[in-house]
Coordinates of C-alpha atoms in Angstrom, one line a residue:
M1 CA 24.1 114.8 37.3
V2 CA 26.7 115.0 34.8
P3 CA 30.2 114.8 36.2
I4 CA 32.8 116.8 34.7
A5 CA 36.6 115.9 33.7
L6 CA 39.2 118.1 35.1
S7 CA 42.6 117.0 34.9
G8 CA 41.9 113.2 33.4
A9 CA 39.3 113.1 36.2
L10 CA 35.9 112.5 36.6
I11 CA 34.3 114.8 39.3
P12 CA 30.7 115.7 39.7
E13 CA 29.3 118.8 39.2
W14 CA 28.1 119.8 42.7
V15 CA 32.2 119.7 44.1
T16 CA 33.4 123.1 44.4
L17 CA 37.1 123.0 43.4
L18 CA 39.1 125.7 45.5
S19 CA 42.0 127.5 43.3
P20 CA 45.7 126.3 43.3
E21 CA 46.4 128.9 45.5
L22 CA 44.0 128.7 48.0
A23 CA 44.0 124.9 48.6
S24 CA 48.1 124.9 48.6
R25 CA 47.6 127.5 51.0
A26 CA 44.8 125.4 53.3
Q27 CA 46.9 122.6 52.8
F28 CA 50.4 123.6 54.1
G29 CA 48.4 125.4 56.8
W30 CA 46.7 122.4 58.2
T31 CA 49.9 120.2 57.8
I32 CA 51.9 122.7 60.1
S33 CA 48.9 123.2 62.3
V34 CA 48.9 119.7 63.0
H35 CA 52.5 119.5 63.1
I36 CA 53.3 122.6 65.5
I37 CA 51.2 120.4 68.5
F38 CA 53.7 117.8 68.4
A39 CA 56.6 119.9 67.4
A40 CA 55.6 122.3 70.3
L41 CA 55.2 119.3 73.1
S42 CA 58.8 118.3 72.5
V43 CA 60.0 121.9 73.2
G44 CA 57.7 122.6 76.1
L45 CA 58.4 119.6 77.6
A46 CA 61.9 119.0 77.4
P47 CA 62.5 121.1 80.9
F48 CA 60.1 118.8 82.2
I49 CA 61.7 116.2 81.6
V50 CA 65.1 116.8 82.3
Y51 CA 63.3 118.1 85.8
F52 CA 61.8 114.5 86.4
T53 CA 65.1 112.4 85.4
W54 CA 67.4 114.9 88.1
K55 CA 65.0 114.6 90.6
D56 CA 64.6 110.8 89.6
V57 CA 68.5 110.0 89.6
R58 CA 69.3 112.3 92.4
T59 CA 66.2 110.7 94.9
D60 CA 65.1 107.5 93.9
A61 CA 62.0 108.6 95.2
D62 CA 59.3 106.3 93.1
R63 CA 56.9 109.6 92.6
F64 CA 60.3 110.5 90.3
T65 CA 60.5 107.4 88.3
R66 CA 57.0 107.5 87.5
L67 CA 57.0 110.7 86.1
R68 CA 59.9 110.8 84.2
S69 CA 58.8 107.4 83.0
F70 CA 55.2 108.4 82.3
W71 CA 56.4 111.9 80.3
V72 CA 59.5 110.3 78.3
K73 CA 56.2 107.6 76.9
V74 CA 54.1 111.2 76.3
F75 CA 57.6 112.7 74.7
A76 CA 58.3 109.8 72.7
A77 CA 55.1 109.7 71.3
G78 CA 55.2 113.0 70.0
F79 CA 58.3 112.9 68.8
V80 CA 57.2 110.4 66.4
M81 CA 54.2 112.3 65.5
G82 CA 56.3 115.0 65.0
T83 CA 58.2 113.3 62.6
V84 CA 55.3 112.1 60.8
T85 CA 53.7 114.8 59.7
G86 CA 56.7 117.3 59.4
I87 CA 58.1 115.6 56.7
P88 CA 55.5 116.4 54.3
M89 CA 55.9 120.2 54.8
S90 CA 59.6 119.4 52.8
F91 CA 57.7 118.2 49.6
Q92 CA 54.9 120.7 49.6
F93 CA 57.4 123.3 48.9
G94 CA 58.6 121.8 45.8
T95 CA 54.8 120.1 45.5
N96 CA 52.5 123.4 45.8
F97 CA 55.5 126.3 46.2
P98 CA 58.0 125.4 43.6
Q99 CA 59.0 129.0 43.2
F100 CA 59.2 129.9 46.9
A101 CA 61.8 127.1 46.3
E102 CA 63.7 128.5 43.8
V103 CA 63.9 131.9 44.9
A104 CA 64.5 131.2 48.5
G105 CA 66.3 128.0 48.3
E106 CA 69.6 129.1 49.0
M107 CA 68.9 130.9 52.4
I108 CA 66.3 128.6 53.7
G109 CA 68.4 125.5 52.6
G110 CA 70.8 125.8 55.6
P111 CA 69.0 126.0 58.1
L112 CA 66.7 123.0 57.4
A113 CA 69.9 121.0 57.1
F114 CA 71.4 121.6 59.8
E115 CA 67.6 121.4 61.7
A116 CA 67.6 117.7 60.8
K117 CA 71.8 117.0 61.3
M118 CA 72.5 119.3 64.3
A119 CA 69.0 119.0 66.5
F120 CA 67.0 116.1 65.0
F121 CA 69.2 113.4 65.0
L122 CA 70.7 114.5 68.7
E123 CA 67.2 114.1 70.0
A124 CA 66.8 111.0 68.6
V125 CA 70.1 109.5 69.2
F126 CA 69.4 110.8 73.1
L127 CA 65.6 109.9 73.0
G128 CA 66.4 106.0 72.6
V129 CA 68.8 106.2 75.5
L130 CA 66.4 108.2 77.8
L131 CA 63.7 105.0 76.8
F132 CA 65.9 102.3 76.7
G133 CA 69.0 103.2 78.6
R134 CA 67.8 103.8 82.6
E135 CA 70.1 100.2 83.6
R136 CA 72.3 100.0 80.9
V137 CA 74.1 103.5 81.6
S138 CA 75.5 105.7 84.3
D139 CA 73.1 107.9 85.9
R140 CA 75.2 111.2 85.0
T141 CA 75.0 109.8 81.1
Y142 CA 71.0 109.4 81.7
V143 CA 70.8 112.5 83.2
L144 CA 73.1 114.3 80.5
S145 CA 70.9 112.5 77.9
S146 CA 67.5 113.8 79.1
V147 CA 69.8 117.6 78.8
L148 CA 70.7 116.5 75.0
V149 CA 67.3 115.7 74.3
G150 CA 65.9 119.3 75.5
V151 CA 68.9 120.9 73.4
G152 CA 67.9 119.2 70.6
A153 CA 64.6 120.3 70.9
W154 CA 65.0 123.8 71.5
L155 CA 67.8 123.9 68.6
S156 CA 65.0 122.3 66.2
A157 CA 63.1 125.4 66.9
F158 CA 65.8 127.3 66.5
W159 CA 66.5 126.8 62.9
I160 CA 62.8 126.2 62.0
L161 CA 62.0 129.7 63.3
I162 CA 65.1 131.5 61.7
V163 CA 63.5 130.7 58.4
N164 CA 60.3 131.9 59.1
A165 CA 61.6 134.8 60.9
W166 CA 64.1 135.7 57.4
M167 CA 60.6 135.6 55.7
Q168 CA 59.1 137.8 57.6
T169 CA 62.0 140.2 58.0
P170 CA 64.2 139.2 54.9
Q171 CA 67.7 140.4 55.3
G172 CA 71.4 138.8 54.5
F173 CA 70.8 138.2 50.2
E174 CA 70.4 140.1 47.1
M175 CA 68.3 139.7 44.1
V176 CA 70.2 138.2 41.3
T177 CA 69.1 136.5 37.9
R178 CA 70.2 132.8 37.9
N179 CA 68.7 130.8 34.5
G180 CA 66.5 133.8 33.5
M181 CA 65.0 133.8 37.2
E182 CA 65.2 136.8 40.1
V183 CA 66.3 134.3 43.2
A184 CA 67.7 135.5 46.6
R185 CA 71.2 135.2 46.6
L186 CA 73.1 134.6 50.1
T187 CA 75.5 137.8 51.4
D188 CA 75.6 137.9 54.7
P189 CA 74.6 134.5 56.7
I190 CA 74.6 136.6 59.8
A191 CA 72.8 139.0 59.2
A192 CA 70.2 136.2 57.5
F193 CA 69.9 133.7 60.6
F194 CA 70.0 136.6 63.2
T195 CA 66.6 138.6 61.6
P196 CA 65.6 141.7 63.6
R197 CA 62.7 139.1 64.2
M198 CA 64.7 136.4 65.5
P199 CA 64.6 136.7 68.9
W200 CA 61.1 137.5 69.1
M201 CA 59.7 134.9 67.3
Y202 CA 61.7 132.1 69.5
V203 CA 61.1 133.1 72.6
H204 CA 57.5 134.2 72.1
M205 CA 57.4 130.5 70.5
V206 CA 59.4 128.9 73.2
N207 CA 57.6 130.3 76.2
A208 CA 54.2 129.3 74.1
S209 CA 55.1 125.8 74.2
V210 CA 56.6 125.8 77.8
I211 CA 52.7 126.9 78.9
S212 CA 51.0 124.5 76.4
V213 CA 52.9 121.9 77.9
A214 CA 52.3 123.3 81.2
L215 CA 48.8 123.3 81.3
L216 CA 48.6 119.3 79.6
V217 CA 50.5 118.4 82.6
A218 CA 48.7 120.2 85.1
G219 CA 45.6 118.7 83.3
V220 CA 46.8 114.9 83.3
S221 CA 47.8 115.8 86.9
A222 CA 44.6 117.4 88.3
Y223 CA 42.5 114.8 86.2
I224 CA 44.6 111.9 88.5
V225 CA 44.6 114.2 91.5
W226 CA 40.8 114.7 91.2
K227 CA 40.3 110.3 90.8
K228 CA 43.0 109.7 93.9
R229 CA 43.8 112.4 96.3
D230 CA 47.1 110.9 97.6
A231 CA 48.9 110.3 94.6
A232 CA 52.0 111.2 95.4
A233 CA 53.9 112.0 92.1
W234 CA 50.9 113.6 90.2
N235 CA 50.7 116.0 93.3
A236 CA 54.1 117.2 92.7
A237 CA 53.8 117.5 89.3
L238 CA 50.4 119.7 89.9
R239 CA 52.3 122.1 91.7
L240 CA 54.9 122.0 89.4
A241 CA 53.1 123.3 86.5
V242 CA 51.6 125.6 88.3
L243 CA 54.4 127.2 89.1
I244 CA 55.8 127.3 85.7
L245 CA 52.5 128.8 84.5
L246 CA 53.3 131.2 87.6
V247 CA 56.6 132.6 85.7
T248 CA 55.8 132.0 82.0
A249 CA 52.2 133.3 81.6
P250 CA 52.8 136.9 83.2
L251 CA 56.1 136.8 80.6
Q252 CA 54.2 136.0 78.1
A253 CA 52.5 138.7 78.8
V254 CA 55.2 141.3 79.0
H255 CA 57.0 139.6 76.3
G256 CA 53.4 139.9 74.0
D257 CA 53.6 143.7 74.5
A258 CA 57.1 144.3 73.5
Y259 CA 56.6 142.3 70.5
G260 CA 53.9 144.1 68.8
R261 CA 55.8 147.0 69.3
H262 CA 58.3 145.2 67.2
V263 CA 55.5 144.2 64.3
A264 CA 53.9 147.3 64.4
D265 CA 57.9 148.2 63.0
T266 CA 58.4 145.6 60.2
Q267 CA 55.4 144.8 59.4
P268 CA 52.8 147.9 60.1
Q269 CA 50.1 146.2 57.8
K270 CA 50.2 142.8 59.8
F271 CA 49.7 145.5 62.8
A272 CA 46.7 147.1 61.6
A273 CA 45.0 143.7 60.3
M274 CA 45.4 142.7 64.1
E275 CA 43.5 146.0 65.2
A276 CA 41.3 146.3 62.3
H277 CA 42.6 149.8 62.0
Y278 CA 41.3 150.7 58.6
E279 CA 42.2 154.7 58.7
T280 CA 45.4 156.3 58.8
G281 CA 45.8 158.4 62.2
T282 CA 45.0 157.8 65.7
A283 CA 44.3 153.7 66.8
D284 CA 42.4 152.7 69.5
L285 CA 42.4 149.4 71.4
H286 CA 39.7 146.9 71.1
L287 CA 39.8 145.1 74.4
I288 CA 36.2 143.5 73.6
A289 CA 34.8 143.3 70.0
F290 CA 31.8 142.0 69.3
P291 CA 30.4 141.5 65.3
K292 CA 27.0 143.7 65.3
S293 CA 26.2 141.8 61.9
V294 CA 27.2 138.6 59.7
D295 CA 29.3 141.3 57.6
A296 CA 30.9 142.3 61.1
I297 CA 32.3 138.9 61.4
T298 CA 34.2 138.7 57.9
D299 CA 35.1 141.9 57.5
P300 CA 35.9 143.9 61.4
K301 CA 35.8 147.5 61.4
A302 CA 35.2 150.4 63.5
E303 CA 32.0 151.0 62.6
N304 CA 30.8 147.8 62.5
L305 CA 32.2 146.0 65.9
F306 CA 30.7 146.7 69.1
T307 CA 33.7 147.2 71.0
V308 CA 35.4 148.6 74.0
S309 CA 38.1 150.0 73.5
L310 CA 41.1 152.2 75.2
P311 CA 41.3 155.8 72.9
G312 CA 45.1 156.2 71.7
V313 CA 46.6 152.4 73.6
G314 CA 47.0 151.1 70.1
S315 CA 48.8 154.2 68.9
F316 CA 50.7 153.5 72.5
L317 CA 51.6 150.2 72.2
A318 CA 53.1 150.7 68.5
S319 CA 54.8 153.6 69.2
G320 CA 55.6 152.9 72.6
G321 CA 54.8 155.5 74.3
E322 CA 52.7 158.1 72.4
F323 CA 48.2 157.7 72.0
D324 CA 48.9 159.9 69.4
A325 CA 51.3 158.8 67.2
E326 CA 49.7 157.8 63.6
V327 CA 49.0 154.5 62.6
L328 CA 48.8 153.2 59.1
G329 CA 45.4 152.0 57.9
L330 CA 44.7 149.0 55.5
N331 CA 43.3 151.6 53.3
E332 CA 46.8 152.5 52.3
Y333 CA 47.4 149.2 51.0
E334 CA 46.1 147.7 47.6
E335 CA 46.5 144.2 49.4
N336 CA 45.6 142.9 52.4
P337 CA 45.3 139.5 54.5
P338 CA 42.1 138.1 55.8
V339 CA 41.6 140.7 58.2
A340 CA 39.0 138.8 60.0
L341 CA 41.0 135.5 60.6
V342 CA 44.2 137.9 61.7
F343 CA 41.5 140.1 64.2
W344 CA 39.7 137.4 66.2
S345 CA 42.5 134.9 66.1
F346 CA 44.4 138.0 68.2
R347 CA 41.7 138.1 70.6
F348 CA 41.2 134.8 71.1
M349 CA 45.5 134.6 71.7
V350 CA 45.5 137.2 74.2
G351 CA 41.6 136.2 75.5
L352 CA 43.3 132.8 76.4
G353 CA 46.9 134.2 77.7
F354 CA 44.9 136.3 80.5
L355 CA 42.5 133.6 81.8
F356 CA 46.3 131.7 82.1
I357 CA 47.5 134.3 83.8
G358 CA 44.4 134.1 86.1
L359 CA 44.6 130.2 86.5
A360 CA 48.1 130.3 87.4
L361 CA 47.7 133.1 90.0
W362 CA 44.4 130.9 91.7
G363 CA 47.1 127.9 91.6
G364 CA 49.5 129.9 93.1
Y365 CA 47.3 131.2 95.8
L366 CA 46.1 127.3 96.4
I367 CA 49.7 125.9 96.8
Y368 CA 50.2 129.2 99.4
D369 CA 46.9 128.4 101.9
G370 CA 48.1 124.5 101.4
R371 CA 45.1 123.8 99.2
L372 CA 46.3 123.3 96.0
S373 CA 44.8 119.1 95.8
E374 CA 42.2 119.6 97.9
S375 CA 40.0 122.3 95.5
D376 CA 37.5 120.1 93.0
R377 CA 36.9 123.4 91.4
F378 CA 40.7 124.1 90.7
L379 CA 41.2 120.4 89.4
K380 CA 38.2 120.4 87.1
A381 CA 39.3 123.9 85.9
M382 CA 42.7 122.9 85.2
I383 CA 41.3 119.4 83.5
A384 CA 39.1 121.8 81.0
A385 CA 42.1 123.7 80.4
S386 CA 44.2 121.4 79.4
P387 CA 44.3 121.6 75.9
L388 CA 43.7 125.5 75.6
G389 CA 47.4 125.9 75.5
Y390 CA 47.0 124.8 72.4
A391 CA 44.6 126.9 71.3
A392 CA 46.6 130.6 72.0
L393 CA 50.0 128.6 70.6
L394 CA 48.0 127.8 66.9
T395 CA 45.8 131.2 67.0
G396 CA 48.8 133.5 67.6
W397 CA 50.6 131.0 64.7
Y398 CA 47.2 132.4 62.6
V399 CA 48.1 135.7 63.2
T400 CA 51.7 135.2 62.6
E401 CA 51.9 133.6 59.2
I402 CA 48.0 134.9 57.8
G403 CA 48.7 138.0 59.2
R404 CA 52.2 138.2 56.7
Q405 CA 50.1 137.7 53.8
P406 CA 50.0 138.8 50.8
W407 CA 53.8 138.2 50.6
V408 CA 54.9 134.5 51.6
I409 CA 58.5 136.7 51.6
Q410 CA 57.9 140.0 53.5
G411 CA 58.2 142.7 50.5
E412 CA 59.8 140.1 47.6
L413 CA 57.6 137.4 46.7
T414 CA 53.9 137.4 47.1
T415 CA 52.0 134.0 47.8
S416 CA 50.1 133.8 44.2
D417 CA 53.7 134.2 42.4
A418 CA 54.9 131.3 44.9
V419 CA 52.5 128.4 43.5
S420 CA 53.1 126.1 41.2
S421 CA 52.2 127.1 37.5
T422 CA 51.1 123.9 36.7
L423 CA 49.0 122.7 39.2
T424 CA 45.4 122.2 38.9
G425 CA 42.2 123.0 41.5
T426 CA 41.7 119.6 40.9
E427 CA 45.0 117.9 42.3
A428 CA 45.1 120.7 45.1
T429 CA 41.8 120.1 46.4
L430 CA 41.7 116.8 46.4
T431 CA 45.5 116.4 48.1
L432 CA 43.7 118.8 50.9
V433 CA 41.1 116.5 51.6
G434 CA 43.1 113.7 51.9
F435 CA 45.6 115.6 54.2
V436 CA 43.2 116.5 56.0
G437 CA 41.5 112.8 56.4
I438 CA 44.9 111.0 57.1
Y439 CA 46.1 114.5 59.6
I440 CA 42.7 113.5 61.5
G441 CA 43.4 110.1 62.3
L442 CA 46.9 111.1 62.9
L443 CA 45.5 112.9 66.0
L444 CA 42.8 110.4 67.0
V445 CA 46.3 108.3 67.3
A446 CA 47.9 110.3 69.8
L447 CA 45.3 111.6 71.6
H448 CA 43.9 107.3 71.9
V449 CA 47.8 106.6 73.1
L450 CA 47.3 109.9 75.7
R451 CA 44.2 108.2 76.9
W452 CA 46.0 104.7 77.2
L453 CA 48.5 106.0 78.8
V454 CA 46.7 107.8 81.3
E455 CA 44.3 105.0 82.5
N456 CA 47.5 102.8 82.8
E457 CA 48.5 105.1 85.4
L458 CA 45.4 104.9 87.0
R459 CA 45.6 101.1 87.3
E460 CA 48.8 101.0 88.6
L461 CA 47.5 103.2 90.9
G462 CA 44.4 100.9 91.8
V463 CA 41.9 103.0 90.2
D464 CA 39.3 102.0 88.1
A465 CA 39.7 104.4 85.2
S466 CA 36.0 104.0 83.7
S467 CA 34.9 104.4 87.4
D468 CA 33.1 108.2 88.5
D469 CA 34.1 106.6 92.2
R470 CA 37.1 108.4 93.4
W471 CA 39.7 107.7 96.9
Y472 CA 39.5 110.6 98.8
G473 CA 42.5 109.1 100.7
P474 CA 45.1 111.6 102.8
V475 CA 46.9 114.9 100.1
P476 CA 50.2 114.1 100.4
K477 CA 52.6 117.0 102.1
V478 CA 54.2 117.8 98.9
T479 CA 57.8 120.1 100.3
D480 CA 59.7 122.7 98.3
D481 CA 62.3 119.8 97.7
D482 CA 59.4 118.1 95.3

């Protein structure tokens, strides 16, 4: 086999190199996919931390001390991992997408700086108080620290989503020529910060993060309760997680329905990709879709899918009430996003959303019946569902980001024009491989830390984590005060 020289590097000829654009998109997509797991952990876990800290200080009960200590450690681990996985994204703007950084620098620089100075440092400082200050500060200061950590996490999401929302529905700027290049100049900060997409995206993302963490808390709690039925702390945590799911899971469905109409109004091409709607006209809603052939997996269309559809409901959702409303089809556009990724990701996300509603109702019934911790089936179901919130969150994010293609700034800058003109396929592909390997390692480290924390908790409860034996002690009575 004869190696070929590319950009000064010897690469075997059997290696298939990606184009700079595709490799850069994959690299940034992979980076943010891992980062968003830890960012969502901080956002979703914040209200749990505030509640457990407040209950610990107020009651001085061992169960809340235990829960506060455990989940603050999880939060801290996620915060560290979020920092490590998030910093490279800023550099990727320069190394992979310098044209984007040049065009949008004036628009995104402020929010990103605010995120670091206003949110990140607030979260970091008071997380230190939560970790090491229980015996060093007053009760009031300690509770306030938990609130400020949560405020920092939610502020961080706010400033980051301001940037992404502006890329989806840009406004508050004008294009001017600077050094021979067309760039965006900020003209109205309020309009640029509060774009039409911002409130929809923020509510949906924060609620998705809370759902993801509620499922994680429920899964960890269910596992520990399954091992030791009389673990008072974890019975209380399981009950709390289910109650939060009872509110947030249905809310996400209702909000998502309205969000979809907003997308249809502001990004009709993305909406058409979500429904694999090619021909302009009345749109059906595919409740269930199965491919009839391999081609249908990669290019889903009405004629190559077996579907269970509601006639005209796609038009109804897009228009907000008209079953015969015209919906633009993908054939109206010269270039479309990868329809299959958007279409199947959307269905996976929505399917999981209805699963979460079902789990919440099941758990709510068991709470009402007083058997939440006694049902082996429910405990096992929650253990299995513990990572699914993140799966739904990620696929929803793919719909948002991949569905915007070919634009990186909707209607203003395409992704192909944003990629570095000096970046080679070799450089982009090799760095992609490097990022995949490193970030897989970071994910494994995070999972190991969570496993270690759970096993340590079981040891403190007197349970052998490696044993399949379970302790069938009396299930403690969990009251509304818990």
